[in-house]
Coordinates of C-alpha atoms in Angstrom, one line a residue:
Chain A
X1 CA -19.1 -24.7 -17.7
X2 CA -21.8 -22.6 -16.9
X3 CA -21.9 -24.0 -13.4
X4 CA -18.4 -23.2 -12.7
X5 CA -18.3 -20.0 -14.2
X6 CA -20.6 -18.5 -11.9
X7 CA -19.6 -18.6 -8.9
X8 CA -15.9 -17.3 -10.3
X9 CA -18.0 -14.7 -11.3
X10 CA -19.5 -13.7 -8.2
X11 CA -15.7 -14.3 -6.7
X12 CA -14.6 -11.7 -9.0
X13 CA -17.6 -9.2 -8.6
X14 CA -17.3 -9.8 -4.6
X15 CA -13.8 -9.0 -4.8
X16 CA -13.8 -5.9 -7.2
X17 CA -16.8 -4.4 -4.9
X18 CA -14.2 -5.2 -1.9
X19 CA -11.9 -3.6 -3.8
X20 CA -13.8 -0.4 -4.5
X21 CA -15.1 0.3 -1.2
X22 CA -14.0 3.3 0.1
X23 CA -11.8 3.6 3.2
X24 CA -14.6 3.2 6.1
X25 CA -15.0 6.3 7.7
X26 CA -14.5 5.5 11.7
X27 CA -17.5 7.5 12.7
X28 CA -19.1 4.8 15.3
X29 CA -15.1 4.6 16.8
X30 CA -15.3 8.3 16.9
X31 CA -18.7 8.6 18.7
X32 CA -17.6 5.8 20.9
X33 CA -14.4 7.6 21.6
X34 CA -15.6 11.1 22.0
X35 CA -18.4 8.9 24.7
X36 CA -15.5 7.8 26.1
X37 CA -14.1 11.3 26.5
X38 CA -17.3 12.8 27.7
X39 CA -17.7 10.0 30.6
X40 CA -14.0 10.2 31.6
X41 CA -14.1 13.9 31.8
X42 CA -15.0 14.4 35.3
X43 CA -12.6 11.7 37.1
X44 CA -10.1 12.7 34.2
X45 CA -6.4 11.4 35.9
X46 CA -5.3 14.3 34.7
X47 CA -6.6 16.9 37.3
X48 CA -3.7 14.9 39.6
X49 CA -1.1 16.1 37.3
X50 CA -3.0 19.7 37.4
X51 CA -3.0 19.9 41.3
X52 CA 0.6 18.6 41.1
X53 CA 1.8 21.0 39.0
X54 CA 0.2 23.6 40.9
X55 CA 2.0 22.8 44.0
X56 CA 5.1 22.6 42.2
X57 CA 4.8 26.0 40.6
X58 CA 4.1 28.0 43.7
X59 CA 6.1 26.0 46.3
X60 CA 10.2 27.4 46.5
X61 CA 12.3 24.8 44.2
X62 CA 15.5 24.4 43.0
X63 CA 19.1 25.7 44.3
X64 CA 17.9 29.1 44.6
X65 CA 15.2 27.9 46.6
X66 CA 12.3 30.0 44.7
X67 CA 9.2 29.4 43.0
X68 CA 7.9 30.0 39.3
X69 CA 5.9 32.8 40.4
X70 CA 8.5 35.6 39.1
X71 CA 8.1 33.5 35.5
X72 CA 7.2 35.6 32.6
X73 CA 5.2 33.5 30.4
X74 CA 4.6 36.1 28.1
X75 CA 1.8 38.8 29.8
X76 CA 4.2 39.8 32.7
X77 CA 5.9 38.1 35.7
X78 CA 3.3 35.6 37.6
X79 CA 0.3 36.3 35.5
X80 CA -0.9 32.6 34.3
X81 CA -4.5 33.7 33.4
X82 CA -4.5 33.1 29.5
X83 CA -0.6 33.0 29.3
X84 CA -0.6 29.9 27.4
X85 CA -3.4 30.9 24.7
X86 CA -0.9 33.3 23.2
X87 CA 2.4 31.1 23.1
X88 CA 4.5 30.6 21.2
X89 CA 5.9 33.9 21.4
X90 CA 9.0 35.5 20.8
X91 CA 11.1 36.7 24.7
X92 CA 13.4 39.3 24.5
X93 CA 15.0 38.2 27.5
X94 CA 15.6 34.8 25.7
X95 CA 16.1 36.1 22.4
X96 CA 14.2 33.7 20.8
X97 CA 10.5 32.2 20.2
X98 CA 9.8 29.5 22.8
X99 CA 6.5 27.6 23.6
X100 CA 5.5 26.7 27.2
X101 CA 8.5 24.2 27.5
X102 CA 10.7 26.4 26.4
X103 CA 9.9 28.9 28.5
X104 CA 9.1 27.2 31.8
X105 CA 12.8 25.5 31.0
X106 CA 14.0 29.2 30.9
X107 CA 12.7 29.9 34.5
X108 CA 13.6 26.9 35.6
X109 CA 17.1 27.7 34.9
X110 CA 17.2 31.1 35.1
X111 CA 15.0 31.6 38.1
X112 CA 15.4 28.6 40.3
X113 CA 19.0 27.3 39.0
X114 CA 18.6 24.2 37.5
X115 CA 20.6 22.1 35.1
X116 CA 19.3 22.9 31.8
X117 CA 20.2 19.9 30.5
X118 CA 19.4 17.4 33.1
X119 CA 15.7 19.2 33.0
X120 CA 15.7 18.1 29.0
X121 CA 16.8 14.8 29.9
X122 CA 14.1 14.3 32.5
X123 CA 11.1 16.2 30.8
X124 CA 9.4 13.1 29.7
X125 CA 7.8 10.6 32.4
X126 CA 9.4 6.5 32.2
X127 CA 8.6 3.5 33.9
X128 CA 10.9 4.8 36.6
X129 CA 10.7 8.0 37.2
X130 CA 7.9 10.9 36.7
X131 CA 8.1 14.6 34.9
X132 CA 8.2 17.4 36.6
X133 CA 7.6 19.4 33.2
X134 CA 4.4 17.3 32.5
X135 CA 2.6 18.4 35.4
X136 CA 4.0 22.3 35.3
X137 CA 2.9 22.3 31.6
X138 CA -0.4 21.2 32.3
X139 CA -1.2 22.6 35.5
X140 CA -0.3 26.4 33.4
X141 CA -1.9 25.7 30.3
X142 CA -5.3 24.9 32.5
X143 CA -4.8 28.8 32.9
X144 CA -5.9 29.3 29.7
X145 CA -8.9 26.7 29.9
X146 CA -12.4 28.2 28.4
X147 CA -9.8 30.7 26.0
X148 CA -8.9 30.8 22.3
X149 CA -5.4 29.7 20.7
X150 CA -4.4 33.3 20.1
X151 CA -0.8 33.3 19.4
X152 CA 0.2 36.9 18.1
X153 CA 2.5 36.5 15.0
X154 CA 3.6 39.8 15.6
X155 CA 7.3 39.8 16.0
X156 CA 9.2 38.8 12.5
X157 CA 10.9 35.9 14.3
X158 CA 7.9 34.4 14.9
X159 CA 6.4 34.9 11.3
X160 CA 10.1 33.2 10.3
X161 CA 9.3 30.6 12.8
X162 CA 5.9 29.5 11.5
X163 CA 7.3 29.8 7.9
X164 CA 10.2 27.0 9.2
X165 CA 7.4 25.1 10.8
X166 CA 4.8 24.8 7.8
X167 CA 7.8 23.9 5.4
X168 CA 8.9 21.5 8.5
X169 CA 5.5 19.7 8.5
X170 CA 6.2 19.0 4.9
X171 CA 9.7 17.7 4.3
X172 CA 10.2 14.2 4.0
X173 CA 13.1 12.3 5.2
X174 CA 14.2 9.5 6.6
X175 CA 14.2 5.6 6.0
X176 CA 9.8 5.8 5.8
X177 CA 9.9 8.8 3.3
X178 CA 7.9 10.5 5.6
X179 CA 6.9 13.9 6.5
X180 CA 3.8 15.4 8.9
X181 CA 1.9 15.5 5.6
X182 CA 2.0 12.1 5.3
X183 CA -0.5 11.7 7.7
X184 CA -2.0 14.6 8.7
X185 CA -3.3 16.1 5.8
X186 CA -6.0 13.8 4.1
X187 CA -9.8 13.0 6.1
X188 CA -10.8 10.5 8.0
X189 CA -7.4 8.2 7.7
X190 CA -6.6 5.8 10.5
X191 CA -3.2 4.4 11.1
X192 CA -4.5 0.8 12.5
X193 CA -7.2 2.2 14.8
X194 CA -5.9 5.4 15.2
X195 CA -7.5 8.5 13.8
X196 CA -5.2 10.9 12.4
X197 CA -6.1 14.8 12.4
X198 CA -6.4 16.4 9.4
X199 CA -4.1 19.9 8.9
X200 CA -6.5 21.3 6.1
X201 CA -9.8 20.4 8.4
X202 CA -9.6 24.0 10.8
X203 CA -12.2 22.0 13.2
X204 CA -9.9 19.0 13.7
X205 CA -7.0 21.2 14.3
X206 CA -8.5 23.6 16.5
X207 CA -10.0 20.6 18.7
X208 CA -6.8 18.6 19.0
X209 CA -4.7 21.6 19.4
X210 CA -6.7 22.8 22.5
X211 CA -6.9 19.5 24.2
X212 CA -2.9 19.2 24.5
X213 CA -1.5 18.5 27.0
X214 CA -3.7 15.7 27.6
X215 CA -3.6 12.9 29.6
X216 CA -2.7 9.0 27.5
X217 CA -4.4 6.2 29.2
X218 CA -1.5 3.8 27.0
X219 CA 0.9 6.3 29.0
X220 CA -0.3 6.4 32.3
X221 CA 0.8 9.8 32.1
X222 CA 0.0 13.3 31.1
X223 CA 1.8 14.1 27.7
X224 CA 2.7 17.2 26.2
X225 CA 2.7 18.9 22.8
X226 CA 6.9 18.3 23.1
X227 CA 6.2 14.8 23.5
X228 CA 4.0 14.7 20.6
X229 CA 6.6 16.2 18.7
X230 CA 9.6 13.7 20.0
X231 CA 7.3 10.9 19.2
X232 CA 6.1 11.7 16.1
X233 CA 9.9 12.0 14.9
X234 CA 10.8 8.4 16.2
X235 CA 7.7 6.8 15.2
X236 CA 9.1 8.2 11.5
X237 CA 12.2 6.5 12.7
X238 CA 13.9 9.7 13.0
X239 CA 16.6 10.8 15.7
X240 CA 15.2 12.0 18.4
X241 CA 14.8 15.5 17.8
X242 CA 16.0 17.4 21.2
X243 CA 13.3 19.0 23.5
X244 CA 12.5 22.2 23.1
X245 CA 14.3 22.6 20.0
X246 CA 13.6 25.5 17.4
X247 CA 12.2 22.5 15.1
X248 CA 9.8 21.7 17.7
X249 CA 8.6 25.0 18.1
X250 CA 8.4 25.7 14.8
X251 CA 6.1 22.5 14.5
X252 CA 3.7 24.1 17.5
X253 CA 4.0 27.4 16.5
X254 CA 2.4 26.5 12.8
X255 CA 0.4 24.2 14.2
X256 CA -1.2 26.5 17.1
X257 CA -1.8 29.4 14.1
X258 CA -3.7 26.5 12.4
X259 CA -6.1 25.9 15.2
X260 CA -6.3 29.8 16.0
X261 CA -9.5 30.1 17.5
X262 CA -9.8 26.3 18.8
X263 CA -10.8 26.8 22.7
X264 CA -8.1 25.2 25.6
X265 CA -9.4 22.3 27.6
X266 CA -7.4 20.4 29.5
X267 CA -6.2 17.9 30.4
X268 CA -8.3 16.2 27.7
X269 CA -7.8 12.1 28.0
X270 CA -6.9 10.2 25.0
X271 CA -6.2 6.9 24.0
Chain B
X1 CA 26.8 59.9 -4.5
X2 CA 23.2 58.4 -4.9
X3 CA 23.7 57.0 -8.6
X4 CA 26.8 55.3 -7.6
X5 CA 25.8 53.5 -4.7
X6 CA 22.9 52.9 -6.5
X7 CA 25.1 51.2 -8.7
X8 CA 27.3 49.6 -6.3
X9 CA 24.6 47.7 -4.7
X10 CA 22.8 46.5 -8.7
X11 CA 27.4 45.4 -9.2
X12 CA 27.1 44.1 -5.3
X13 CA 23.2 41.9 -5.9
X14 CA 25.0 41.0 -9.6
X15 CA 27.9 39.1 -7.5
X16 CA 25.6 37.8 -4.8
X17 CA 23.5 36.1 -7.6
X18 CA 26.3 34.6 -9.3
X19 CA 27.6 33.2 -6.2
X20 CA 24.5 31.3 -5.4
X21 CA 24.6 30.2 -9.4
X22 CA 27.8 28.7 -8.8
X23 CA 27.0 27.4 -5.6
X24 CA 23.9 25.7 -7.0
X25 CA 25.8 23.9 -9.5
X26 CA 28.8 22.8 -7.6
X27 CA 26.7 21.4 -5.0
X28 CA 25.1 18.2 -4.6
X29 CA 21.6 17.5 -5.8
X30 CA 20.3 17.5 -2.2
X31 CA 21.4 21.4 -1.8
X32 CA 21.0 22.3 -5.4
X33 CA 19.3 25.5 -5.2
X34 CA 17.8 25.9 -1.6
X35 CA 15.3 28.7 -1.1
X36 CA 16.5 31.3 1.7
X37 CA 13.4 29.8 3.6
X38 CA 14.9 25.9 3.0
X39 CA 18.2 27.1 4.1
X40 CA 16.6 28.1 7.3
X41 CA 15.2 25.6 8.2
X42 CA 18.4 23.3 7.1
X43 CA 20.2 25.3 9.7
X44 CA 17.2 25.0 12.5
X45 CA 17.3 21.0 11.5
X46 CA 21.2 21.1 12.5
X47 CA 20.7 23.1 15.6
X48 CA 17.5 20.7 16.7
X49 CA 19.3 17.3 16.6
X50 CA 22.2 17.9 18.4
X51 CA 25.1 15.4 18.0
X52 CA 24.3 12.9 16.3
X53 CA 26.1 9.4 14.9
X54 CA 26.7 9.8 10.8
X55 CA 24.3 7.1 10.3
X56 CA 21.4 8.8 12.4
X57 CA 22.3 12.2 10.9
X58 CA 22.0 11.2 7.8
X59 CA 18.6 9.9 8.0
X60 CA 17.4 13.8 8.3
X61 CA 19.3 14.5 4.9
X62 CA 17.1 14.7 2.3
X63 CA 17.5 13.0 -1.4
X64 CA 16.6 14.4 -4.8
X65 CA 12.9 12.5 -4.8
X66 CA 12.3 13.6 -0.9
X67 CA 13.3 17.1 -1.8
X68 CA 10.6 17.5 -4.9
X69 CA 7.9 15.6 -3.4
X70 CA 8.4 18.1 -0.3
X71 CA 8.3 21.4 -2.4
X72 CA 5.4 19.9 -4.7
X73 CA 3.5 19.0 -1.5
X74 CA 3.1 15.5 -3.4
X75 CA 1.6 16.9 -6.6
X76 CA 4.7 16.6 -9.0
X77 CA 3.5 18.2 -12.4
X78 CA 3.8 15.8 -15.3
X79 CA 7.3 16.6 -16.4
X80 CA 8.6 16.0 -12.4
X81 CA 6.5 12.9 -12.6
X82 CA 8.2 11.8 -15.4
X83 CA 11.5 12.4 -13.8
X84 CA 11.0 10.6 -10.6
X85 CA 9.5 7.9 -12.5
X86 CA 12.5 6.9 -14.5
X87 CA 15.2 7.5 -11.5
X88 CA 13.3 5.8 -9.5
X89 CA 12.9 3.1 -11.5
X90 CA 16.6 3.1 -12.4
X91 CA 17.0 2.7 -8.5
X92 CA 15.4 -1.0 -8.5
X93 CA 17.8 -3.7 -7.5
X94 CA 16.6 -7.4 -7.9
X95 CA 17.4 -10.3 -5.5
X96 CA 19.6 -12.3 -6.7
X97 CA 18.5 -15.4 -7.0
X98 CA 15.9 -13.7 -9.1
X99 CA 12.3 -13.0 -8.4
X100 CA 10.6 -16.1 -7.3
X101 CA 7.7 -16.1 -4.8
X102 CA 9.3 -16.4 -1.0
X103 CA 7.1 -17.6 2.1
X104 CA 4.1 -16.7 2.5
X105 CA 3.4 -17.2 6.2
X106 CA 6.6 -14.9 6.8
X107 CA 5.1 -12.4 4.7
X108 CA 2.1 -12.3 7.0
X109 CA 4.1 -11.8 10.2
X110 CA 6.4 -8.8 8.3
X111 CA 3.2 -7.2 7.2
X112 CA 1.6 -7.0 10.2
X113 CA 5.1 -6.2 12.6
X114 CA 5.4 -2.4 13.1
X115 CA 8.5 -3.2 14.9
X116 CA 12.2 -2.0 13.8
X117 CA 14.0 1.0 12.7
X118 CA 13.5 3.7 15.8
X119 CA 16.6 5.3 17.2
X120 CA 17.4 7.7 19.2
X121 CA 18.6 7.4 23.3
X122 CA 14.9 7.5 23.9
X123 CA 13.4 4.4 22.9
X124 CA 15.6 2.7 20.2
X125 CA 14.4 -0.9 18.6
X126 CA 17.0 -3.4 18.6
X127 CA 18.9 -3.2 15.4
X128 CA 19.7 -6.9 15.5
X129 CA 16.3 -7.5 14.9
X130 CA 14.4 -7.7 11.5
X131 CA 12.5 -4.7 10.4
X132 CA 8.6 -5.5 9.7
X133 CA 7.2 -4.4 6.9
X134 CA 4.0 -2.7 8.9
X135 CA 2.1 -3.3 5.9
X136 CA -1.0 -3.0 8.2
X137 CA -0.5 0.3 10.0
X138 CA -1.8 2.0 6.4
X139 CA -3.8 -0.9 4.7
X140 CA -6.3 -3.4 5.3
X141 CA -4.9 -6.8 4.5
X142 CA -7.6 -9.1 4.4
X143 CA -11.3 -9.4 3.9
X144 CA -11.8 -9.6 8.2
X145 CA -9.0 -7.1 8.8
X146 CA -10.5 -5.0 12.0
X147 CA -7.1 -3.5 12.6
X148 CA -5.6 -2.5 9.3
X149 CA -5.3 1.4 9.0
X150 CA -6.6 3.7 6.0
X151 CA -3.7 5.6 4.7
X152 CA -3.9 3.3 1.7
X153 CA -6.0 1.4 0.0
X154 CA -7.5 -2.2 1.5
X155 CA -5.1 -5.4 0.0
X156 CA -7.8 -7.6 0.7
X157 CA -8.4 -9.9 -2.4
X158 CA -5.3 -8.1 -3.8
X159 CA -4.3 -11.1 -5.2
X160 CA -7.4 -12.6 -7.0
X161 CA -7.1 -12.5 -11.1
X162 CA -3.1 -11.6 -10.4
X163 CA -2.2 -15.2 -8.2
X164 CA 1.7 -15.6 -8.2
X165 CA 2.2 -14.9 -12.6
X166 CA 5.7 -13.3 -12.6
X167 CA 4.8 -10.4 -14.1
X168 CA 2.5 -9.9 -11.3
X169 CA 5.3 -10.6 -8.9
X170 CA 7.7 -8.3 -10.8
X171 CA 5.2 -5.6 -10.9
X172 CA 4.2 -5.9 -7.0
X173 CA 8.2 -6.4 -6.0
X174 CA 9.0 -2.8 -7.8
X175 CA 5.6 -1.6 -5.5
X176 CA 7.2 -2.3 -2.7
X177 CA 11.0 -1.7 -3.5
X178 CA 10.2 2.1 -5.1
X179 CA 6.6 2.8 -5.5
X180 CA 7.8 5.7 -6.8
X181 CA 8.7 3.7 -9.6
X182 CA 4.9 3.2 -10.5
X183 CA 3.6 6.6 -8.1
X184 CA 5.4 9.7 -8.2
X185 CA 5.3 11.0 -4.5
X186 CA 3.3 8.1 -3.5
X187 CA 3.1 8.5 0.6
X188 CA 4.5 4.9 0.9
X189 CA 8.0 4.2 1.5
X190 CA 10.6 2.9 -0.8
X191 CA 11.5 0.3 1.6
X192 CA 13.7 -1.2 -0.6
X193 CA 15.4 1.8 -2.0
X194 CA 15.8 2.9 1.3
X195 CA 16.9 -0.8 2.8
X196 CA 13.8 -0.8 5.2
X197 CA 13.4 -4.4 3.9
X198 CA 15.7 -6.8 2.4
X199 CA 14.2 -8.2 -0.9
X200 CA 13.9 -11.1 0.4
X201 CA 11.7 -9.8 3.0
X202 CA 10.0 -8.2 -0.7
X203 CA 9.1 -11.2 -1.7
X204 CA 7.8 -13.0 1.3
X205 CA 5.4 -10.4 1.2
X206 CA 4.2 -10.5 -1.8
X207 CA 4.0 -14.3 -1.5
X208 CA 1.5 -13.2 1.3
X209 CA -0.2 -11.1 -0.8
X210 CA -0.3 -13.1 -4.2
X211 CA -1.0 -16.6 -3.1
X212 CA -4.3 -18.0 -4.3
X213 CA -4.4 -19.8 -0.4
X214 CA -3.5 -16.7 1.7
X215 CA -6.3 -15.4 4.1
X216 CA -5.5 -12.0 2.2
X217 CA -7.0 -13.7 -1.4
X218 CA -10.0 -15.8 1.1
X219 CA -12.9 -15.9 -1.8
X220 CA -15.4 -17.2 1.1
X221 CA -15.0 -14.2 3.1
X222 CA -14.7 -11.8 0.6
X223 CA -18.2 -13.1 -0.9
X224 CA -19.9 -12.7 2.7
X225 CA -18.3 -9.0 2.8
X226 CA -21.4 -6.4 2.4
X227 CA -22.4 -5.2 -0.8
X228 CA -22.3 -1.5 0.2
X229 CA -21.8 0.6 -0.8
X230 CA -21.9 0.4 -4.7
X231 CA -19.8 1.9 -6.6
X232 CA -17.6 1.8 -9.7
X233 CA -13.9 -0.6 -9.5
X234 CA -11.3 1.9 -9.9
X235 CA -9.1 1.2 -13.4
X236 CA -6.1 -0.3 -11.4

């Protein structure tokens, strides 16, 4: 009896001390990571997408023939230096908030002609065929590289705006019952291998929310805060929630505020 | 003048009040009462999904549990607890050849397949294929999982002391039909409730999870995990 009940015993005390462990905090995958990072840096892939997008900002484009250099991006027509530390901002001339998509979508219609929606459909890079938007939006956030996320909150639709995008970042829906919360707002969670950033950790946010756009080694491409956004939605087996939409503003808008202070550099290079 | 415009506006606000009484309780639960903030950003959702089929749009609708979770940031107070602890529990529907233990082996492939359930033009899954359970994107399943993901707790050993008793099974098929049922505003999703997986699918799982020979319950691994760090078994 007594020889049996032992090692049950231990079985039971093994398990329960399983059981009890916390969650392992991925520190060495971190390290390893931010190693990773450090070494990848200088041969970053994503200075290609920089040096493309600066071509394809300054050369003439679209049916009118023109380049971006007449865009506003918020400090005045052609200025890039530190433009994309203060967006998203509200334009009068668009009427609305808008993030760098947004508003690189409005000059690319606006100034150099082009089908609005055809840009939406192509703003992500496939297999077959590679964004023009991911480059652009790169190449004119490194503008801002060495600066603070600054966005100004000034103008009430923008203090609506973040209002819509913290209560945005909340709301479960959906088959998963799942909202931005889910996964964002808790330390040192994975989801498999993945570390997840934590909204109430201001270090975390201001970190990730400066490296973006980065470049996604799975990807083979540079991807943007919009894509974030579209893919976060799918992987929560939402629709597909249109580019540029208010939502996704919304979503960067509160999510910049959050990492006010976090210093841009990009492209950073992720997993 | 003043006074009665004064009072025009106290008969006009009076009106406006009423109308939003009314409107609250003629609605359905989903709209009962929206703040002017959640009515905002009801109207932004609309304007950021474009068209959409009735079976996608409605996946951005929220229900009555969805709606007080989100407000209560997950921290229902104990009378909301109480509440979505006894409609959720009312929501539980049984398979109906009753709850016996289904296939292990299956239940190990549907908790570790992430695939199913994406739409969208972008990069839909095929909807003739089964849903996984992606058990593993949030928990550790067994004693050598090094890919199981930390959003909830680790399953290894999860069945040792329970093996396949039906009250066991009953309790760990409600888990996974409506945690909600057991965890008001518990981050995991009602996959049954919300016919993520078929309970049949349910109980392959838990076969997985219960059996006395799955690699989740492995005593010989679990007794070679490390000892650290100590600390107290959580009342489960």
């Amino acid at each position: 009896m007594r020889v049996l009940l032992l090692p049950i015993l231990l079985a039971c005390l093994g398990a329960g001390l399983v059981l009890a462990q916390p969650a392992p905090v991925p520190e060495e995958g971190a390290d390893s990571i931010a190693d990773y990072r450090r070494m990848l840096r200088e041969g970053n892939p994503g200075e290609l997408w920089v040096a493309r997008g600066q071509q394809l900002f300054h050369a003439p484009r679209g049916p009118n023939a023109v380049s971006l250099e007449a865009c506003d991006l918020g400090l005045g027509a052609g200025v890039l230096d530190g433009a994309y530390a203060a967006l998203p901002r509200y334009f009068e001339d668009a009427g609305r908030v808008q993030d760098l998509e947004s508003r690189l979508v409005h000059c690319m219609v606006n100034l150099q002609g082009f089908d609005r929606a055809q840009l939406l459909q192509d703003a992500f890079s496939t297999g077959e065929r590679e964004s023009d938007m991911e480059a652009l939006a790169v190449y004119v956030a490194s503008r801002s590289n060495g600066m603070p996320l600054d966005v100004q909150l000034e103008h009430p639709r923008e203090l609506e705006l973040y209002r819509i995008g913290e209560t945005l970042f909340h709301r479960r829906s959906g088959p998963l019952d799942m909202s931005c919360a889910t996964c964002h707002s808790r330390e040192s969670r994975r989801i498999r291998l993945q570390t997840l950033m934590n909204i109430n950790s201001p270090v975390q946010v201001r970190e990730v929310m400066g490296s973006w756009p980065t470049y996604r080694v799975s990807h083979g491409t540079v991807r943007t805060l919009q894509h974030r956004m579209w893919d976060c939605h799918w992987q929560m087996r939402l629709p597909d929630v249109e580019y540029v939409s208010d939502a996704t503003v919304a979503l960067i808008l509160y999510l910049t505020e959050q990492g006010r202070g976090g210093v841009i550099d990009v492209p950073s290079i992720r997993r | 003048m003043c006074p009665a415009s004064v009072a025009e506006r106290a008969l006009g606000a009076a009106a406006l009040v009423l109308l939003i009484m009314l409107a609250g309780f003629s609605a359905t639960t989903q709209a009962r009462g929206l703040s002017a903030l959640e009515r905002q950003v009801e109207a932004v959702i609309r304007d950021s999904w474009g068209d959409l089929s009735g079976q996608e749009a409605r996946r951005l609708v929220q229900d009555d549990t969805q709606l007080d979770c989100s407000r209560a940031r997950n921290q229902p107070g104990p009378a909301l607890s109480e509440e979505i602890l006894s409609r959720e529990r009312a929501r539980i529907r049984y398979p109906e050849g009753g709850l016996r233990p289904g296939d292990p082996v299956m239940g190990a492939e549907l908790a570790r397949s992430g695939y199913g359930g994406r739409v969208g033009a972008r990069r839909p899954d095929d909807p003739g294929r089964a849903n996984g359970g992606n058990c593993q994107a949030c928990h550790m399943l067994e004693p050598r999982d090094d890919a199981g993901g930390t959003l909830g707790p680790s399953l290894a050993g999860y069945g040792i002391g329970r093996g396949l008793d039906p009250e066991a099974l009953r309790h760990l098929y409600e888990r996974i039909y409506n945690p909600q049922s057991q965890m008001p505003c518990s981050a995991m999703p009602r996959f049954g409730h919300n016919g993520f997986l078929t309970p049949e699918q349910i109980l392959d799982i838990a076969a997985y999870l219960l059996h006395p020979d799955s690699p989740v319950n492995r005593t010989e691994t679990l007794r070679e995990a490390p000892a650290d760090p100590v600390r107290p078994v959580a009342p489960r």
